[in-house]
Short mmCIF file of C-alpha atoms and ligand atoms in Angstrom, two decimals:
data_model
loop_
_atom_site.label_atom_id
_atom_site.label_comp_id
_atom_site.label_asym_id
_atom_site.label_seq_id
_atom_site.Cartn_x
_atom_site.Cartn_y
_atom_site.Cartn_z
CA MET N 1 0.00 0.00 0.00
CA ASN N 2 1.22 3.48 -0.88
CA GLU N 3 1.76 5.86 2.00
CA LYS N 4 -1.30 7.86 3.04
CA ILE N 5 -1.82 11.28 1.49
CA TYR N 6 -3.62 13.52 3.96
CA LEU N 7 -6.15 16.26 3.25
CA SER N 8 -4.04 18.81 5.14
CA SER N 9 -1.18 18.02 7.49
CA PRO N 10 1.17 20.12 9.64
CA HIS N 11 4.12 21.60 7.74
CA MET N 12 7.01 22.88 9.84
CA GLY N 13 9.33 25.60 8.53
CA GLY N 14 12.46 24.83 10.55
CA SER N 15 12.78 27.47 13.27
CA GLU N 16 9.85 26.20 15.38
CA GLN N 17 12.13 23.94 17.44
CA ASP N 18 14.49 26.84 18.21
CA TYR N 19 11.65 28.79 19.83
CA VAL N 20 10.43 25.68 21.67
CA GLN N 21 14.01 25.03 22.81
CA GLU N 22 14.16 28.61 24.15
CA ALA N 23 11.04 27.93 26.18
CA PHE N 24 12.73 24.88 27.73
CA ALA N 25 16.06 26.64 28.26
CA SER N 26 14.40 29.52 30.11
CA ASN N 27 11.89 27.20 31.86
CA TRP N 28 8.91 29.16 30.50
CA ILE N 29 6.76 26.01 30.37
CA ALA N 30 3.54 27.86 31.17
CA PRO N 31 0.52 29.51 29.55
CA LEU N 32 2.46 32.78 29.41
CA GLY N 33 5.98 33.86 28.52
CA PRO N 34 8.11 35.42 25.76
CA ASN N 35 6.84 33.11 23.00
CA VAL N 36 3.21 34.00 23.77
CA SER N 37 3.89 37.74 23.51
CA GLY N 38 6.27 37.21 20.55
CA PHE N 39 3.64 35.19 18.70
CA GLU N 40 0.98 37.83 19.38
CA LEU N 41 3.29 40.56 18.09
CA ALA N 42 4.05 38.58 14.93
CA ILE N 43 0.33 38.18 14.18
CA GLU N 44 -0.38 41.83 14.98
CA SER N 45 2.27 43.05 12.56
CA TYR N 46 1.16 40.55 9.90
CA LEU N 47 -2.49 41.63 10.05
CA GLY N 48 -1.77 45.36 10.43
CA GLU N 49 -4.85 47.63 10.82
CA GLU N 50 -3.86 48.22 14.46
CA SER N 51 -4.87 44.70 15.41
CA HIS N 52 -4.63 43.58 19.02
CA VAL N 53 -4.20 39.84 19.39
CA ALA N 54 -4.76 37.52 22.37
CA ALA N 55 -3.28 34.04 21.85
CA LEU N 56 -5.62 31.35 23.16
CA SER N 57 -5.84 27.59 23.50
CA SER N 58 -8.15 27.17 20.49
CA GLY N 59 -10.22 28.94 17.88
CA THR N 60 -13.32 27.63 19.61
CA ALA N 61 -12.23 29.31 22.87
CA ALA N 62 -11.69 32.53 20.90
CA ILE N 63 -15.27 32.43 19.55
CA HIS N 64 -16.58 31.71 23.06
CA LEU N 65 -14.75 34.73 24.50
CA ALA N 66 -15.71 36.95 21.53
CA LEU N 67 -19.39 36.25 22.17
CA ILE N 68 -18.96 36.97 25.89
CA LEU N 69 -17.22 40.28 25.10
CA LEU N 70 -20.15 41.21 22.85
CA GLY N 71 -22.56 40.58 25.70
CA VAL N 72 -24.20 37.38 24.44
CA GLY N 73 -26.02 35.56 27.23
CA ARG N 74 -28.86 33.25 28.14
CA GLY N 75 -31.95 33.57 25.93
CA ASP N 76 -30.19 35.67 23.25
CA GLU N 77 -30.13 34.81 19.57
CA VAL N 78 -26.96 34.86 17.46
CA ILE N 79 -26.90 34.58 13.68
CA CYS N 80 -24.43 32.04 12.32
CA GLN N 81 -23.45 30.96 8.83
CA SER N 82 -24.93 27.48 8.35
CA LEU N 83 -22.24 26.10 6.03
CA THR N 84 -19.34 25.82 8.47
CA PHE N 85 -17.59 23.61 11.00
CA SER N 86 -19.62 23.08 14.18
CA ALA N 87 -17.08 25.08 16.23
CA SER N 88 -18.51 28.30 14.73
CA ALA N 89 -21.87 27.57 16.36
CA ASN N 90 -21.17 25.55 19.51
CA PRO N 91 -20.01 28.49 21.67
CA ILE N 92 -23.39 30.18 21.07
CA VAL N 93 -24.97 27.23 22.86
CA TYR N 94 -22.31 27.23 25.63
CA LEU N 95 -23.74 30.63 26.58
CA GLY N 96 -27.36 29.50 26.67
CA ALA N 97 -28.12 31.45 23.49
CA THR N 98 -29.80 30.13 20.32
CA PRO N 99 -28.11 30.01 16.91
CA VAL N 100 -30.12 31.30 13.95
CA PHE N 101 -28.65 29.74 10.82
CA VAL N 102 -28.29 31.61 7.54
CA ASP N 103 -27.65 30.05 4.14
CA SER N 104 -24.72 30.72 1.79
CA GLU N 105 -24.52 32.52 -1.53
CA SER N 106 -23.04 30.47 -4.36
CA GLU N 107 -20.08 32.75 -5.25
CA THR N 108 -18.01 32.50 -2.06
CA TRP N 109 -20.05 29.73 -0.33
CA ASN N 110 -20.30 32.09 2.65
CA ILE N 111 -23.12 33.87 4.46
CA SER N 112 -25.71 35.24 2.03
CA PRO N 113 -26.30 39.01 2.40
CA HIS N 114 -29.90 38.51 1.25
CA TYR N 115 -30.82 35.87 3.83
CA LEU N 116 -28.77 37.62 6.50
CA GLU N 117 -30.98 40.69 6.18
CA GLU N 118 -34.11 38.57 5.99
CA ALA N 119 -33.11 36.76 9.19
CA ILE N 120 -32.38 40.02 11.02
CA LYS N 121 -35.75 41.49 10.01
CA SER N 122 -37.68 38.34 10.86
CA ARG N 123 -36.03 37.79 14.27
CA THR N 124 -36.37 41.47 15.17
CA ALA N 125 -40.09 41.38 14.25
CA LYS N 126 -40.41 38.47 16.70
CA GLY N 127 -38.88 40.67 19.41
CA LYS N 128 -35.50 38.90 19.26
CA LYS N 129 -32.98 41.23 17.67
CA PRO N 130 -29.82 39.12 17.11
CA LYS N 131 -26.91 39.97 19.43
CA ALA N 132 -24.14 39.11 16.95
CA ILE N 133 -23.41 37.67 13.49
CA VAL N 134 -20.87 34.84 13.09
CA ALA N 135 -19.58 35.06 9.50
CA VAL N 136 -17.03 32.55 8.19
CA HIS N 137 -14.39 32.61 5.41
CA LEU N 138 -14.92 28.99 4.41
CA TYR N 139 -11.90 27.05 3.09
CA GLY N 140 -10.05 30.38 3.05
CA MET N 141 -12.46 32.16 0.68
CA PRO N 142 -13.30 35.64 2.00
CA TYR N 143 -16.99 36.27 2.60
CA LYS N 144 -18.58 39.32 0.95
CA ALA N 145 -17.04 41.56 3.58
CA GLU N 146 -18.41 44.90 2.41
CA GLU N 147 -22.00 43.78 1.91
CA ILE N 148 -22.07 41.93 5.23
CA ARG N 149 -20.54 44.92 7.04
CA GLU N 150 -23.12 47.25 5.51
CA ILE N 151 -26.02 45.11 6.75
CA ALA N 152 -24.46 44.63 10.20
CA ASP N 153 -24.00 48.40 10.58
CA LYS N 154 -27.48 49.19 9.24
CA TYR N 155 -29.00 47.17 12.08
CA GLY N 156 -26.26 47.86 14.65
CA ILE N 157 -25.25 44.22 15.14
CA PRO N 158 -21.56 43.32 15.71
CA ILE N 159 -19.74 40.73 13.58
CA VAL N 160 -17.65 37.84 14.91
CA GLU N 161 -15.40 37.09 11.96
CA ASP N 162 -14.51 33.39 11.98
CA SER N 163 -11.19 33.50 10.14
CA ALA N 164 -10.09 30.07 11.42
CA GLU N 165 -9.47 28.86 7.86
CA ALA N 166 -8.45 32.16 6.28
CA LEU N 167 -5.18 33.48 7.73
CA GLY N 168 -3.33 34.82 4.67
CA SER N 169 -6.48 35.48 2.62
CA THR N 170 -7.45 39.03 1.63
CA TYR N 171 -10.45 40.96 0.36
CA LYS N 172 -9.62 44.19 -1.52
CA GLU N 173 -6.08 43.70 -0.22
CA ARG N 174 -7.20 43.81 3.39
CA LYS N 175 -6.34 40.74 5.44
CA CYS N 176 -8.95 38.34 6.69
CA GLY N 177 -8.91 38.56 10.47
CA THR N 178 -9.46 42.34 10.35
CA PHE N 179 -13.09 42.50 9.20
CA GLY N 180 -14.92 41.62 12.40
CA ASP N 181 -15.82 43.73 15.42
CA ILE N 182 -13.97 40.78 16.89
CA SER N 183 -12.16 38.21 14.72
CA ILE N 184 -10.80 34.77 15.52
CA LEU N 185 -8.02 32.56 14.16
CA SER N 186 -7.28 28.86 14.64
CA PHE N 187 -3.92 27.08 14.78
CA ASN N 188 -5.27 23.55 14.97
CA GLY N 189 -3.17 20.77 13.44
CA ASN N 190 -4.73 20.91 9.99
CA LYS N 191 -5.00 24.69 9.53
CA ILE N 192 -2.79 26.85 7.31
CA ILE N 193 -0.35 27.25 10.20
CA THR N 194 -0.44 25.28 13.44
CA THR N 195 0.71 25.45 17.04
CA SER N 196 -0.44 21.79 17.40
CA GLY N 197 -3.56 23.33 18.94
CA GLY N 198 -4.32 26.98 19.51
CA GLY N 199 -6.25 30.03 18.44
CA ALA N 200 -6.40 33.79 18.75
CA LEU N 201 -8.86 36.60 19.32
CA VAL N 202 -8.23 39.73 17.22
CA SER N 203 -9.72 43.21 17.60
CA ARG N 204 -8.98 46.84 16.82
CA ASN N 205 -10.15 47.59 20.34
CA PRO N 206 -7.29 47.07 22.86
CA GLN N 207 -9.88 46.52 25.62
CA HIS N 208 -11.11 43.42 23.83
CA LYS N 209 -7.62 41.98 24.06
CA SER N 210 -7.13 42.81 27.72
CA LYS N 211 -10.57 41.50 28.68
CA ALA N 212 -10.01 38.33 26.65
CA VAL N 213 -6.68 37.70 28.40
CA PHE N 214 -8.33 38.41 31.78
CA LEU N 215 -11.16 35.93 31.13
CA ALA N 216 -8.76 33.37 29.60
CA THR N 217 -6.61 33.33 32.75
CA GLN N 218 -9.38 32.57 35.28
CA ALA N 219 -10.58 36.17 35.70
CA ARG N 220 -8.36 37.07 38.65
CA ASP N 221 -9.02 40.51 40.10
CA GLU N 222 -6.01 42.63 40.98
CA ALA N 223 -5.32 41.52 44.52
CA PRO N 224 -2.49 39.65 46.27
CA HIS N 225 -4.93 36.85 47.12
CA TYR N 226 -7.12 35.00 44.66
CA GLN N 227 -10.19 37.19 44.24
CA HIS N 228 -12.83 36.83 41.52
CA SER N 229 -15.75 39.04 40.47
CA HIS N 230 -16.28 37.20 37.16
CA ILE N 231 -16.46 33.59 36.01
CA GLY N 232 -13.15 32.82 34.32
CA TYR N 233 -11.77 30.29 31.85
CA ASN N 234 -8.47 28.51 31.34
CA TYR N 235 -8.04 29.45 27.68
CA ARG N 236 -4.53 30.95 27.34
CA LEU N 237 -2.04 29.48 24.84
CA SER N 238 0.97 27.63 26.27
CA ASN N 239 4.40 29.24 25.82
CA VAL N 240 5.68 25.97 24.29
CA CYS N 241 2.94 25.92 21.63
CA ALA N 242 3.38 29.65 20.99
CA GLY N 243 7.01 28.85 20.11
CA ILE N 244 5.78 26.64 17.28
CA GLY N 245 3.52 29.51 16.20
CA ARG N 246 6.42 31.99 16.04
CA GLY N 247 8.26 29.65 13.68
CA GLN N 248 5.13 29.10 11.61
CA MET N 249 4.51 32.85 11.16
CA GLU N 250 7.91 33.08 9.41
CA ILE N 251 6.75 30.77 6.60
CA LEU N 252 3.04 31.66 6.46
CA ASP N 253 3.25 33.51 3.13
CA ASP N 254 5.25 30.67 1.55
CA HIS N 255 2.63 28.19 2.67
CA VAL N 256 -0.17 30.34 1.24
CA ALA N 257 1.69 30.38 -2.09
CA LEU N 258 2.06 26.58 -1.97
CA ARG N 259 -1.64 26.03 -1.17
CA ARG N 260 -2.55 28.31 -4.05
CA LYS N 261 -0.27 26.25 -6.27
CA MET N 262 -2.26 23.17 -5.24
CA ASN N 263 -5.41 24.97 -6.40
CA GLN N 264 -3.78 25.65 -9.78
CA PHE N 265 -2.76 21.99 -9.93
CA TYR N 266 -6.42 20.97 -9.57
CA LYS N 267 -7.51 23.52 -12.19
CA GLY N 268 -5.08 21.88 -14.57
CA ILE N 269 -6.65 18.48 -13.91
CA PHE N 270 -10.31 19.51 -13.94
CA ASN N 271 -10.46 22.22 -16.63
CA PRO N 272 -10.65 19.58 -19.38
CA ILE N 273 -13.28 17.57 -17.45
CA ASP N 274 -16.88 18.57 -18.22
CA GLY N 275 -19.23 19.29 -15.35
CA ILE N 276 -16.60 19.83 -12.63
CA ASP N 277 -15.61 23.26 -11.33
CA VAL N 278 -12.69 24.00 -9.04
CA PHE N 279 -13.94 26.39 -6.34
CA SER N 280 -12.26 29.74 -7.17
CA GLU N 281 -12.43 33.42 -6.35
CA PRO N 282 -15.42 35.17 -8.01
CA ASN N 283 -13.22 38.14 -9.02
CA PRO N 284 -9.73 39.58 -8.30
CA GLU N 285 -10.97 41.49 -5.22
CA PHE N 286 -11.03 38.12 -3.45
CA PHE N 287 -7.74 36.38 -2.64
CA SER N 288 -8.12 32.97 -1.00
CA ASN N 289 -5.31 31.17 0.82
CA HIS N 290 -7.01 28.04 -0.62
CA TRP N 291 -6.60 26.30 2.71
CA LEU N 292 -8.52 23.46 1.15
CA SER N 293 -9.08 23.08 -2.59
CA CYS N 294 -12.64 22.02 -3.35
CA ILE N 295 -14.48 20.91 -6.46
CA ILE N 296 -18.14 20.95 -7.30
CA PHE N 297 -19.95 18.42 -9.49
CA ASN N 298 -22.50 20.25 -11.64
CA ASN N 299 -24.40 17.17 -12.78
CA PRO N 300 -23.54 14.25 -10.50
CA ASP N 301 -25.10 10.92 -11.53
CA ASN N 302 -24.84 7.28 -10.50
CA ASN N 303 -21.45 6.86 -12.19
CA ILE N 304 -19.71 10.13 -11.47
CA ASN N 305 -20.34 11.78 -8.07
CA PRO N 306 -18.44 13.19 -5.08
CA ASP N 307 -18.79 10.08 -2.95
CA GLY N 308 -17.61 7.86 -5.78
CA LEU N 309 -14.49 9.97 -6.24
CA ARG N 310 -13.92 10.05 -2.48
CA GLU N 311 -14.02 6.24 -2.32
CA ALA N 312 -11.85 5.83 -5.42
CA LEU N 313 -9.21 8.09 -3.82
CA LEU N 314 -9.52 6.26 -0.51
CA SER N 315 -8.78 2.95 -2.23
CA GLU N 316 -5.49 4.56 -3.30
CA ASN N 317 -4.89 5.68 0.31
CA ILE N 318 -5.63 9.32 -0.57
CA GLU N 319 -7.79 11.31 1.86
CA SER N 320 -10.53 13.62 0.60
CA ARG N 321 -13.52 14.93 2.54
CA PRO N 322 -17.13 15.96 1.98
CA ILE N 323 -17.93 19.66 2.33
CA TRP N 324 -18.97 20.71 5.87
CA LYS N 325 -22.51 19.51 6.45
CA PRO N 326 -24.64 22.63 7.03
CA MET N 327 -25.49 23.28 10.67
CA HIS N 328 -29.23 23.56 10.01
CA LEU N 329 -29.14 19.91 8.85
CA GLN N 330 -27.30 18.67 11.95
CA PRO N 331 -29.34 16.58 14.40
CA VAL N 332 -28.04 18.63 17.33
CA PHE N 333 -29.36 21.88 15.79
CA LYS N 334 -32.61 20.53 14.32
CA ASP N 335 -34.77 22.97 16.31
CA ALA N 336 -32.76 26.11 15.46
CA PRO N 337 -34.28 28.67 13.06
CA TYR N 338 -32.87 28.76 9.51
CA TYR N 339 -33.18 31.26 6.64
CA GLY N 340 -32.17 30.27 3.12
CA ASP N 341 -32.95 28.63 -0.19
CA GLY N 342 -30.91 25.40 -0.03
CA THR N 343 -27.67 26.74 -1.54
CA SER N 344 -25.49 25.35 1.26
CA GLU N 345 -27.30 22.01 1.05
CA SER N 346 -26.52 21.73 -2.64
CA ILE N 347 -22.83 22.65 -2.09
CA PHE N 348 -22.71 19.96 0.61
CA LYS N 349 -24.24 17.36 -1.72
CA ASN N 350 -22.19 18.17 -4.81
CA GLY N 351 -18.80 19.26 -3.43
CA LEU N 352 -15.62 17.54 -2.30
CA CYS N 353 -12.42 18.76 -0.57
CA LEU N 354 -9.18 17.42 -2.04
CA PRO N 355 -5.68 17.02 -0.53
CA SER N 356 -4.35 20.55 -0.22
CA GLY N 357 -1.30 20.49 2.03
CA SER N 358 1.59 22.89 1.43
CA ASN N 359 3.93 19.91 1.94
CA LEU N 360 2.70 17.60 -0.84
CA THR N 361 5.51 16.35 -3.06
CA GLU N 362 5.64 16.11 -6.84
CA ILE N 363 5.36 12.32 -6.54
CA GLU N 364 2.28 12.66 -4.33
CA ARG N 365 0.71 15.10 -6.79
CA GLU N 366 1.30 12.61 -9.60
CA ARG N 367 -0.42 9.90 -7.56
CA ILE N 368 -3.40 12.20 -6.92
CA GLU N 369 -3.68 13.18 -10.59
CA LYS N 370 -3.44 9.58 -11.78
CA SER N 371 -6.13 8.44 -9.33
CA ILE N 372 -8.51 11.27 -10.29
CA LEU N 373 -8.08 10.68 -14.02
CA ALA N 374 -8.56 6.93 -13.52
CA TYR N 375 -11.90 7.63 -11.81
CA PHE N 376 -13.17 9.90 -14.60
CA ASN N 377 -11.94 7.61 -17.38
CA SER N 378 -13.32 4.39 -15.89
C1 PLP Y 401 -11.06 24.95 12.92
C2 PLP Y 401 -12.23 25.83 12.93
C3 PLP Y 401 -12.70 26.41 14.12
C4 PLP Y 401 -12.23 26.02 15.49
O1 PLP Y 401 -10.89 26.18 15.72
P1 PLP Y 401 -10.16 25.22 16.79
O2 PLP Y 401 -8.83 25.87 16.96
O3 PLP Y 401 -10.09 23.86 16.18
O4 PLP Y 401 -10.97 25.24 18.05
C5 PLP Y 401 -13.75 27.31 14.04
N1 PLP Y 401 -14.31 27.63 12.87
C6 PLP Y 401 -13.90 27.08 11.71
C7 PLP Y 401 -14.55 27.50 10.45
C8 PLP Y 401 -12.86 26.15 11.70
O5 PLP Y 401 -12.46 25.59 10.55
#
């Protein structure tokens, strides 16, 4: 059996171990220290726009804290893009609030401006004005940032920008991670850069950072003894993991370029194949890091369909993955309100994510191409 080709696997640059070694040498084996502040600084200067960054234990923790900072609590409603990973929505439920799911538009696969506005109007008419909007840059593709911002401002509702998959992507040359009232990043093992596990909260407002750090370190009041006026969390990033992150920030742009090359590779394979589109930017204002390259089957049938290709690749020990199953179709969210026309459902049914790692070799690419062509020519 050939060695397994993964959908997306960690790709170290080389200097990660030096930073980790520093943490050991100085005995900063704790959820604070020079790597944590160094990593935060590196992200702040990368994003620009006067970003303030709090490094946390996960992207999910960052969404949880973002919602707390925006005042979400029991009985509130929060709008959330339906086509996403469950971690975008789960923290809404941690807080005793209800997610209201909104469908995607077909150009970026992200939150539809039309159904967003419809949801806001409908919930507000029911006396439940949404407390926040969770918008996601799926697979690295920026959402329609200007249109979504316009609607959010029109109704005075803050945006939590879920940029977990989109570090390195831009819209109108502005970096993803700078569009939200509060934004979040993830450094999980399969993301564009990794700290093995980790995340960050990003905001233009320095108070958001200081409050996030306060809540993430058990909400200790300033006192020599342990005094608490708030419920706290243990959500800070470890100084060892932050060392990996510092090394990863040095090669982020290279890895974006390599992921984009993978997208070109798939365009080369699929352009000659009728009925398959490689998911691409709608116009040059959008720049995706192409964290994962995805294809869409326009007319799947019994012979040629996403699941068939997935199984054919699997038999060659090549991992591919269905598109995220929309949240409004998930058993756990079956009672949550949903606004849309089925666009996300059709992307889920007809799409497939292909191996997209920045570390795939020429030989691995040849294996992938051969297996795909074999499936379409069989
Ligand atoms: C990975 C991911 C998250 C969660 O990040 P973790 O660091 O794994 O907690 C949230 N939203 C999206 C869209 C993701 O892909």
